[in-house]
Short mmCIF file of C-alpha atoms in Angstrom, two decimals:
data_model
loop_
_atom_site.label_atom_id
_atom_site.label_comp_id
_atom_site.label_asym_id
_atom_site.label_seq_id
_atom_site.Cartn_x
_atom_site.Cartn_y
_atom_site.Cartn_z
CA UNK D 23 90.06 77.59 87.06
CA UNK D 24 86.39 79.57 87.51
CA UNK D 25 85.61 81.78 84.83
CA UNK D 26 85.89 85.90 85.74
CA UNK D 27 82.31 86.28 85.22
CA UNK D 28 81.51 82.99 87.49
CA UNK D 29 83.61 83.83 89.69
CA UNK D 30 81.97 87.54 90.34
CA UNK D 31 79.08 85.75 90.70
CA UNK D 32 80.14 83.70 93.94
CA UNK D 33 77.70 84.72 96.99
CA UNK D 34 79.34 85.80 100.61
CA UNK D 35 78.04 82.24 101.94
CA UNK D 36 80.09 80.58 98.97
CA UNK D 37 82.99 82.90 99.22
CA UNK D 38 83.53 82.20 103.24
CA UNK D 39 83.04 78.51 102.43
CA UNK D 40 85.66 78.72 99.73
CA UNK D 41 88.34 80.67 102.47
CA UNK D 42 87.68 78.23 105.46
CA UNK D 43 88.48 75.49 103.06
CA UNK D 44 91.33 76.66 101.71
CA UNK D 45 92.74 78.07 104.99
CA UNK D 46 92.02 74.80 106.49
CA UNK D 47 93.79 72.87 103.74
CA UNK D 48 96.60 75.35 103.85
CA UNK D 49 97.56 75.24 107.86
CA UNK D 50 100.82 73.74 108.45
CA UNK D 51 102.48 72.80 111.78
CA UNK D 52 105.29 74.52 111.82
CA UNK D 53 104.22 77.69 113.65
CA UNK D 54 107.15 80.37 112.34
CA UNK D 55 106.68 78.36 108.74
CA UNK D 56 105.99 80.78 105.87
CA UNK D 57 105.51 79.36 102.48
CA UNK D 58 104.87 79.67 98.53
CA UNK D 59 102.43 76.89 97.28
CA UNK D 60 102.09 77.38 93.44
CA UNK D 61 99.17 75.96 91.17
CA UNK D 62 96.32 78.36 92.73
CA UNK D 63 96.88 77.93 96.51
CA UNK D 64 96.69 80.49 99.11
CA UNK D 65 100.27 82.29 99.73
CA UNK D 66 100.07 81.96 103.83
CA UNK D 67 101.73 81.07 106.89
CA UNK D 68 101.02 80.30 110.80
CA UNK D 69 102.36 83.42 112.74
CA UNK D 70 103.72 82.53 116.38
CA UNK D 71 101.69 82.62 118.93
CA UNK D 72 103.71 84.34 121.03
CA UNK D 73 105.82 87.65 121.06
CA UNK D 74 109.28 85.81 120.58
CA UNK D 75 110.09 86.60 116.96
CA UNK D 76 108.70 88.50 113.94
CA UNK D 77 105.48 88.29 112.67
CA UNK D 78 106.59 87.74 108.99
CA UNK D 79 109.20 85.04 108.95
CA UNK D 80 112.02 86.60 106.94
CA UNK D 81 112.64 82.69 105.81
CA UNK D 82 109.94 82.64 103.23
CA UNK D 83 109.85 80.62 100.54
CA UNK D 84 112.43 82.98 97.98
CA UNK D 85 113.37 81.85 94.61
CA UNK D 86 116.14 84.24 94.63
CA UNK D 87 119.56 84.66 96.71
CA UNK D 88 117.73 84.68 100.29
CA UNK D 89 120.60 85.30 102.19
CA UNK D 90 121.47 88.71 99.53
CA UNK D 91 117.41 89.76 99.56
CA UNK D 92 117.76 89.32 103.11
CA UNK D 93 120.50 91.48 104.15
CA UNK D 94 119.57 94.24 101.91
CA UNK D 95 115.46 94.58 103.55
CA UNK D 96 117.59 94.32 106.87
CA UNK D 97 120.40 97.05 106.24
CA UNK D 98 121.30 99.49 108.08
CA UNK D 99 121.84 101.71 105.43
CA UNK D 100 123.20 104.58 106.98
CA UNK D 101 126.58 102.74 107.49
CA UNK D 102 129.41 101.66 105.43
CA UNK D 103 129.00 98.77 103.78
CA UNK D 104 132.22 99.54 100.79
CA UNK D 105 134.56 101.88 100.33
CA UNK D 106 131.79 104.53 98.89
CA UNK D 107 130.41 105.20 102.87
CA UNK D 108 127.06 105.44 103.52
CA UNK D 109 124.25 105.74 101.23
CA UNK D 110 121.35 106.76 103.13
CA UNK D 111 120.62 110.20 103.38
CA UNK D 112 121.82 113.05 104.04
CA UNK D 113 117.69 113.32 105.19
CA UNK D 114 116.07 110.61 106.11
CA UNK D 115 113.34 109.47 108.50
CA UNK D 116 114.63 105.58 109.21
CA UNK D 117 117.65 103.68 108.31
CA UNK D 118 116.19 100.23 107.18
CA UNK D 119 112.86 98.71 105.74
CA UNK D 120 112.73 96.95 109.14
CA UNK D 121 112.33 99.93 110.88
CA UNK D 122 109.17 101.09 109.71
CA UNK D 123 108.07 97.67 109.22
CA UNK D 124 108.37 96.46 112.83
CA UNK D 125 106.12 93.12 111.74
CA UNK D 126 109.06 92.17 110.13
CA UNK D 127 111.75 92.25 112.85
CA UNK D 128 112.73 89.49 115.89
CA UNK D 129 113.65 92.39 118.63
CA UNK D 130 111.72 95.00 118.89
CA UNK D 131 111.70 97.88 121.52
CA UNK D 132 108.15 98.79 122.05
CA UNK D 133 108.74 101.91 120.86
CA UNK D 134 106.19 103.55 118.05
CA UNK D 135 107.79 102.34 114.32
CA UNK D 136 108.89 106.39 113.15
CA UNK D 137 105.69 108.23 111.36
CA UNK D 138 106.36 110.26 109.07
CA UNK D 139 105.61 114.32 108.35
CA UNK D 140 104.03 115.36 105.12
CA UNK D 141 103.66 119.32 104.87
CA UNK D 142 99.71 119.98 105.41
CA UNK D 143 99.25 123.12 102.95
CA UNK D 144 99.91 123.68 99.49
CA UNK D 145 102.31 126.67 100.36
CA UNK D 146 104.53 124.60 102.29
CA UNK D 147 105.12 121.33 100.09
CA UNK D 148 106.19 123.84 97.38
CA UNK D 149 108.49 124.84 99.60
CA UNK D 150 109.67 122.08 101.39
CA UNK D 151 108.34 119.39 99.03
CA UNK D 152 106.03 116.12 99.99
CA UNK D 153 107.70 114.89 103.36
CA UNK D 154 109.93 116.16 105.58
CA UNK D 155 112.62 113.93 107.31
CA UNK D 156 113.30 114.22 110.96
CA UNK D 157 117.14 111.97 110.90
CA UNK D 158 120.59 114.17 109.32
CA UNK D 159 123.43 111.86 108.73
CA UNK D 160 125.92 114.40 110.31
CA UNK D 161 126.04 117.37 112.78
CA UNK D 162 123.45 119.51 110.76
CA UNK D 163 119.76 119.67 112.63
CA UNK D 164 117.48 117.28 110.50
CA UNK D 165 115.21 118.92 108.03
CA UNK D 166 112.31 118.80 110.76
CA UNK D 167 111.98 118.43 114.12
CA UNK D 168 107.93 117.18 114.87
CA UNK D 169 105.69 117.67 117.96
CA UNK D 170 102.14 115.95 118.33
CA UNK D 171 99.52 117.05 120.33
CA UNK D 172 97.09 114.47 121.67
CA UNK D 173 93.16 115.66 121.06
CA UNK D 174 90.52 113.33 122.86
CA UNK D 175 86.78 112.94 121.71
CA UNK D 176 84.67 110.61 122.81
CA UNK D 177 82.02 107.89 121.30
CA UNK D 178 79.02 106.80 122.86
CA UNK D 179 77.34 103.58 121.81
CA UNK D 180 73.45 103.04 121.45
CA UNK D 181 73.95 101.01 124.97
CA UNK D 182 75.35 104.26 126.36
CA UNK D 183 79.22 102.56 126.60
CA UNK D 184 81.34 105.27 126.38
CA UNK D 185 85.18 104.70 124.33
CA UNK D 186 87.83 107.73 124.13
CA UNK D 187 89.39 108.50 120.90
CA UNK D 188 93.19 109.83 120.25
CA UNK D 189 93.82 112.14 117.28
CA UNK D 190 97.82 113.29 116.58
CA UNK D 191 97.75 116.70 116.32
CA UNK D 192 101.20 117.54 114.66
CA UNK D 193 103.78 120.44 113.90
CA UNK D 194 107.17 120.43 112.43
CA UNK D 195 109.70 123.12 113.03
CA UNK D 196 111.79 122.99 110.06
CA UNK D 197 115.65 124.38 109.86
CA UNK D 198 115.06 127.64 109.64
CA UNK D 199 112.62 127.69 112.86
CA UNK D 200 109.09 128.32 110.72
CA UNK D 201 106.64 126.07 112.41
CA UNK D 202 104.33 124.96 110.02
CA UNK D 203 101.26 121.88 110.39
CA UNK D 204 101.74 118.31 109.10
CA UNK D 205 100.03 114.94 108.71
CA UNK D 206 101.17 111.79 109.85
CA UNK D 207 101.97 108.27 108.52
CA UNK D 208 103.41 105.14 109.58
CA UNK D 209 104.43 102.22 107.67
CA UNK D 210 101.32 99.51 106.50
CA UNK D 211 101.49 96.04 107.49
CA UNK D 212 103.36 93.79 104.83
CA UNK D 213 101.08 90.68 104.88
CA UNK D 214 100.59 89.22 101.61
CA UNK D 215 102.13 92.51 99.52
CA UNK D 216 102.74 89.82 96.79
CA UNK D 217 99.53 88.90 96.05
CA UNK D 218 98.49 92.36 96.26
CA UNK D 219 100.80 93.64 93.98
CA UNK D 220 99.16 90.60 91.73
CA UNK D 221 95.63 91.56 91.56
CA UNK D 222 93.22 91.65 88.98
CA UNK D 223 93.25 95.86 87.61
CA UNK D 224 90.24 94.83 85.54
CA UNK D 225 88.12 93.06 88.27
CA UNK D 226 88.66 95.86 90.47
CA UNK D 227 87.32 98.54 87.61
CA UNK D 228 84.17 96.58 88.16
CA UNK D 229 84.52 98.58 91.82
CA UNK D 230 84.99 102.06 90.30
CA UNK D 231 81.83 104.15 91.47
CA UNK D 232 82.92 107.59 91.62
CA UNK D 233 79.14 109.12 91.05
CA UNK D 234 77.33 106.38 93.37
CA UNK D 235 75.26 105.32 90.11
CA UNK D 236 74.31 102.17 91.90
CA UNK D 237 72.69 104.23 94.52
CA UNK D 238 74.12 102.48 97.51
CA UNK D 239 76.20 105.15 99.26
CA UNK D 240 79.62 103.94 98.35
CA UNK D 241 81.36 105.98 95.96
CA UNK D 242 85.04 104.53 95.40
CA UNK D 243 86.94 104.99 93.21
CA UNK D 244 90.32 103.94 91.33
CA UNK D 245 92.79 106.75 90.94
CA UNK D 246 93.62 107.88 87.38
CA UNK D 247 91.56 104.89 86.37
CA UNK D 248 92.19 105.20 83.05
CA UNK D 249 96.41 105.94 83.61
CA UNK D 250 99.24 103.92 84.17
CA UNK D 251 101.32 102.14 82.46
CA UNK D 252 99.51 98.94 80.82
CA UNK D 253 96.52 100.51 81.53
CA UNK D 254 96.95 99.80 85.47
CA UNK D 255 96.00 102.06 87.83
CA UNK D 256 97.89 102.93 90.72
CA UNK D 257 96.49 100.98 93.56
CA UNK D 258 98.90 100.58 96.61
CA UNK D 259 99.65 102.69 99.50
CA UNK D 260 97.50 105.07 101.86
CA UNK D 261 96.62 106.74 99.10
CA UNK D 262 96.52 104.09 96.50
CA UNK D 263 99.55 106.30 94.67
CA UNK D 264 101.50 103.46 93.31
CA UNK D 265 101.09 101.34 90.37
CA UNK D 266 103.28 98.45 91.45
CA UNK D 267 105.47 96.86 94.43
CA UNK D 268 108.47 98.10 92.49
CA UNK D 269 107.29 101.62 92.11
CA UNK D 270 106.01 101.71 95.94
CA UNK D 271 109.71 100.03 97.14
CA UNK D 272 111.72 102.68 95.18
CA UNK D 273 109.35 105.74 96.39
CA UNK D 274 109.91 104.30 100.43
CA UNK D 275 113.79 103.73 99.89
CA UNK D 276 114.59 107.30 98.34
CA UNK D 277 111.24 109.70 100.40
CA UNK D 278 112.37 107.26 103.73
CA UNK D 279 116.15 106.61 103.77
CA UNK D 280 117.36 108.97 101.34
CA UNK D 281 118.81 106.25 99.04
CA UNK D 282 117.92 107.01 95.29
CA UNK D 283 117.36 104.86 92.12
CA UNK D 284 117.75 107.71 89.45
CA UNK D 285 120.08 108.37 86.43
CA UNK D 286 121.90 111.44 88.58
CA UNK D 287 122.18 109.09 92.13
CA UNK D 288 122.36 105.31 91.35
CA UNK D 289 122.17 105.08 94.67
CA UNK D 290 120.72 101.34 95.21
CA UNK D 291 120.90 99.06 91.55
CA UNK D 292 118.42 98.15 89.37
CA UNK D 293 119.48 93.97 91.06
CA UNK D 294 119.37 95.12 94.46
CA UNK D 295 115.78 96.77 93.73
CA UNK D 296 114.52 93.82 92.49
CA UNK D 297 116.02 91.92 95.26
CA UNK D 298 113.77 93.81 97.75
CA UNK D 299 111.31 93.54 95.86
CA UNK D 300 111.15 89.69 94.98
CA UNK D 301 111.32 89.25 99.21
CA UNK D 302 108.48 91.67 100.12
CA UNK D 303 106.30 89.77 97.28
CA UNK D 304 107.48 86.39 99.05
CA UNK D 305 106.21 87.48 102.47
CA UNK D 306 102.96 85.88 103.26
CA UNK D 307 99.18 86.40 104.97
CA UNK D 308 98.71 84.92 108.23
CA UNK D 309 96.04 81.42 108.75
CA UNK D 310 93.21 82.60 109.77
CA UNK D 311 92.77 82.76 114.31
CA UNK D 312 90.35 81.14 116.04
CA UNK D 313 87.47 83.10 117.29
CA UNK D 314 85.46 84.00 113.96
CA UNK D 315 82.19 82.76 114.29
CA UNK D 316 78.84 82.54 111.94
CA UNK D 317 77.15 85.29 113.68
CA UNK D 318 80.22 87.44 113.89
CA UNK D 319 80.53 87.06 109.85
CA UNK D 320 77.06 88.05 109.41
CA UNK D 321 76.92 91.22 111.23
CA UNK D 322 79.98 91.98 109.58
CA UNK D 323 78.29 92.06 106.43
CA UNK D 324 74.90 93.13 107.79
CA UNK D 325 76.49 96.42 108.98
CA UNK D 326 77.79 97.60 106.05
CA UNK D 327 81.63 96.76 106.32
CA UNK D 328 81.74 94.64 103.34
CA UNK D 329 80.54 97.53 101.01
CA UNK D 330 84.59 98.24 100.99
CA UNK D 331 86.42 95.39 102.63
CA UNK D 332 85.25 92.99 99.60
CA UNK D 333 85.61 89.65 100.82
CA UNK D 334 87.92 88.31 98.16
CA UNK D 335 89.50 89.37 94.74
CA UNK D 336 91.24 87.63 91.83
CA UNK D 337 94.90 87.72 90.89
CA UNK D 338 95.90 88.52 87.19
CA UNK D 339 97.04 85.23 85.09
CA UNK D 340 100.09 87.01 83.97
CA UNK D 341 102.30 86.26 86.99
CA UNK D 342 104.56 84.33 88.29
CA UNK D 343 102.98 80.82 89.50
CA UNK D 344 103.31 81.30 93.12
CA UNK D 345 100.75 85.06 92.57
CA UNK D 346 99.39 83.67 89.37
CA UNK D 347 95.78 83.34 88.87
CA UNK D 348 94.52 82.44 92.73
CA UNK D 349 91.16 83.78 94.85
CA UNK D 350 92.67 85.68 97.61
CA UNK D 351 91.05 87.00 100.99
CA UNK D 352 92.52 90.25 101.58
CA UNK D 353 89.43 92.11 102.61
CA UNK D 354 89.67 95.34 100.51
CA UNK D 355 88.04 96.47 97.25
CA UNK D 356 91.82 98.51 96.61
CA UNK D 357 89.50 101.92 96.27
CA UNK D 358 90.04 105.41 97.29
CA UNK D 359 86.40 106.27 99.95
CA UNK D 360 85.85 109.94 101.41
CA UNK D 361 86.14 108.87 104.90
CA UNK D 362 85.44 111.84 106.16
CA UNK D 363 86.68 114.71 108.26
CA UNK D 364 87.52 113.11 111.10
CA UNK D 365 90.08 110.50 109.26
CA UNK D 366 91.20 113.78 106.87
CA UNK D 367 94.87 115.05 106.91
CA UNK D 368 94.95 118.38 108.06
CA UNK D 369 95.19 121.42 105.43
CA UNK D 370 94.20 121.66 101.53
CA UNK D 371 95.27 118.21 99.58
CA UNK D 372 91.96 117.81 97.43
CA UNK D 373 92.13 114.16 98.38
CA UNK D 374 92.46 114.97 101.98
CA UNK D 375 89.83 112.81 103.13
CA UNK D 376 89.84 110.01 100.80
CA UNK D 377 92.16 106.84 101.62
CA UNK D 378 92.17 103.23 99.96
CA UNK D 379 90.43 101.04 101.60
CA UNK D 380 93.43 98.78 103.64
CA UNK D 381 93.30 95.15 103.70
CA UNK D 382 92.37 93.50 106.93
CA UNK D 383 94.04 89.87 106.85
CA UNK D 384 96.91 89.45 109.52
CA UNK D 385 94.97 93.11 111.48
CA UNK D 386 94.09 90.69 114.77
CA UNK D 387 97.96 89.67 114.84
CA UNK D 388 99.06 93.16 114.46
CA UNK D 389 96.63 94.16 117.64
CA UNK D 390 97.81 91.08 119.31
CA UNK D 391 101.61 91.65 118.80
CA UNK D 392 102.06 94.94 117.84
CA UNK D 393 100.62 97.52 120.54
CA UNK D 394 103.27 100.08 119.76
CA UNK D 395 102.01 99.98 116.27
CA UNK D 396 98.49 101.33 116.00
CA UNK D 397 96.08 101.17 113.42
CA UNK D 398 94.77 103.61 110.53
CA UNK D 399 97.72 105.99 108.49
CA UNK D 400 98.55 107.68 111.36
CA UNK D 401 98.75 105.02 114.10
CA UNK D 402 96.16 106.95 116.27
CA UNK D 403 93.72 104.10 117.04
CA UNK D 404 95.21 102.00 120.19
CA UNK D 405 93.07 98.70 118.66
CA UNK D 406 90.93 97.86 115.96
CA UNK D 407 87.59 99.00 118.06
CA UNK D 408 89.10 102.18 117.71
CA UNK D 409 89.92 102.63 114.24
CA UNK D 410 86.01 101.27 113.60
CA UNK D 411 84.71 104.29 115.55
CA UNK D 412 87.21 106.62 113.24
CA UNK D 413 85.55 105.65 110.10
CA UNK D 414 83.05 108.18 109.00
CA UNK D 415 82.22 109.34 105.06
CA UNK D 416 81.19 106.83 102.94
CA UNK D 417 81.35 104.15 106.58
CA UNK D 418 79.16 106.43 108.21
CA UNK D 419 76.28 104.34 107.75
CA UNK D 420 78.45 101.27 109.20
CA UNK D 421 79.77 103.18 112.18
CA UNK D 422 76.15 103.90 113.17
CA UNK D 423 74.69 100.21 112.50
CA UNK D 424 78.00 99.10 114.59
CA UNK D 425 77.26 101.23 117.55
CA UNK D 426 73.41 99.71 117.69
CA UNK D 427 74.44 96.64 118.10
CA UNK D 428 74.52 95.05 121.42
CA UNK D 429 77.62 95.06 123.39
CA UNK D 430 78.14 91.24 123.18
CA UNK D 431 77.13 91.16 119.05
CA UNK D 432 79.84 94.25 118.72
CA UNK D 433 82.16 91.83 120.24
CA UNK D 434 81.44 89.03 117.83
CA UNK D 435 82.04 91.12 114.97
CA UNK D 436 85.23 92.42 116.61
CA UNK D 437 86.15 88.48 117.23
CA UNK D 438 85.60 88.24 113.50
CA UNK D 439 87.64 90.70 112.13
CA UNK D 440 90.39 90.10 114.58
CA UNK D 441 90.32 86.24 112.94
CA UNK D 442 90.99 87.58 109.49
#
């Protein structure tokens, strides 16, 4: 295996070299196929090509009981599975994993996966606490009942193409009829959580710019960099708020379903967490589409985007041999960037307009076979065109190289990035 400080040292051309090989050497035939290959190779699989199942084969490769991992990602969990009754709730916003997670699921409806309402001032999450659930598992009304609002801009290109943009304006009237502002999330996209969950904390430190020093107009930074158990620091989610896949799983089960892992409501077991857990981490990243070409890649680095969307990353040696050790593609430097006040959540949060840089491997499949799903935390760009022109901040340079480019070049780049 490369040395760290060798492998830091790999250029973009070597780097992209390294990926087409091993996504070459990966590719299997089986086209619903996902698959763990230990000894340093590439967790990935061949999505369909075709809207006839899920995107994520829930067949993966698991070292565990598939069939009880399985069934518990899948359950409904506001029914009655023993003689205790349901344990979702009595709030909630969805009733399975699958429901937010709509990559992960054969039949889907083509409706929106449910977003979810996080109070927008300081007053109100005092009150009413981080999120508000819109679901009751009874007669009462549900915590919150949410309206959005649809506000249109528009972006003009150099070329003088014009593209309209959708922002969610949203309120939620809670129970006792105060209507107060929220933000919006929906669930990200599950591709390769695994290796995620595996990466290097110490080769992304070397990513940690909070004050610029290197002068090159991208400040990220690592939240509570210092913090965290073992010294890592939280880097998954919208918000990079979690340490670990464990911590993330247990904060979506009990803030999204209203089922609880805590010493007054033992609500899901320390097995069945782990369970979950062990099957998200087995998911995999989607083979890489055709339509990526050389002049695509450039541009995509020649505009700026790979300031943040790091081409590939290390994963720690300390894991299991399926995560363990591997260069992984994921497209994301894990950071928190000021993206600025177009991409902010509405009200106070300090952090408002910051939000970790997300991973762009399997993003062309999602825009492919997932329409209903959007892109960015709030679903409000239709495609991934649209969530470009959203970027502002620390991507503001990008955004402005992007729109000078010609209208064929900006589709090479899109080509590109819809390959990842």
């Amino acid at each position: 295996m490369r040395s760290k400080l060798a492998t830091f040292a790999l250029t973009i051309s070597a780097l992209w070299a390294a990926a087409a090989t091993l996504a070459t050497s990966t590719r299997i035939d089986d086209p619903t196929a996902v698959f763990l290959q230990p000894g340093g190779q590439w967790l990935t699989f061949s999505p369909r090509e075709k809207e006839t199942g899920p995107l994520v084969n829930p067949h993966a490769n698991y070292s565990g009981d598939l069939n009880d991992a399985v069934q518990l990602f899948y359950r409904d969990w506001t029914r009655a599975y023993d003689s205790n009754g349901p344990k979702a709730g009595p709030d909630f916003d969805a009733a399975s994993c699958g429901a937010c997670h709509i990559e992960t699921v054969s039949i889907r409806s083509g409706a929106p996966p449910p977003r979810i309402a996080r109070p927008a001032v300081e007053t109100d999450r005092r009150l009413y606490g981080n999120q508000l659930t819109t679901r009751f598992l009874g007669r009462q009304r549900p915590e919150a009942r949410i309206s959005v609002e649809t506000a249109l801009s528009l972006f003009t290109y150099a070329d003088g193409t014009v593209r309209q943009l959708r922002r969610p304006v949203a309120y939620a009237q809670t129970r006792n009829g105060e209507e107060i502002p929220v933000g919006l999330r929906i669930a990200p996209l599950l591709f390769g959580w695994g290796l995620l969950d595996a990466v290097d904390h110490e080769m992304l430190k070397h990513f940690h710019d909070p004050d610029d020093k290197n002068r090159d107009g991208i400040s990220g930074r690592l939240r509570n960099r210092d913090q965290g158990a073992g010294g890592v620091a939280p880097a998954l989610g919208w918000k990079a708020s979690h340490e670990d896949l464990d911590e993330q799983i247990a904060s979506a089960l009990s803030n999204d379903i209203g089922v609880n892992h805590t010493p007054d409501a033992i609500e899901v077991t320390d097995a069945e967490l782990q369970a979950i857990g062990n099957f998200v981490r087995s998911l995999g990243v989607p083979n890489r589409r055709s339509g990526a070409t050389d002049r695509g890649r450039d541009l995509f680095g020649l505009t700026g985007c790979t300031s943040c969307h790091i081409t590939a990353l290390l994963t720690r040696q300390d894991m299991p041999i399926e995560y363990s050790d591997q260069l992984i593609w994921p497209y994301s430097d894990f950071m928190l960037h000021d993206m600025g006040p177009g991409l902010a959540d509405p009200g106070d949060a300090e952090d408002a307009s910051e939000w970790r840089t997300a991973p762009l491997w399997g993003i062309g499949y999602a825009e492919a076979f997932l329409p209903e799903r959007g892109f960015l935390h709030d679903g409000r760009a239709a495609n991934i065109e649209e969530a470009i022109l959203w970027h502002g901040g620390e991507a503001e340079t990008s955004v402005r190289a992007f729109s000078q480019l010609s209208a064929s070049d900006r589709a090479l780049l899109l080509s590109y990035v819809r390959a990842l």
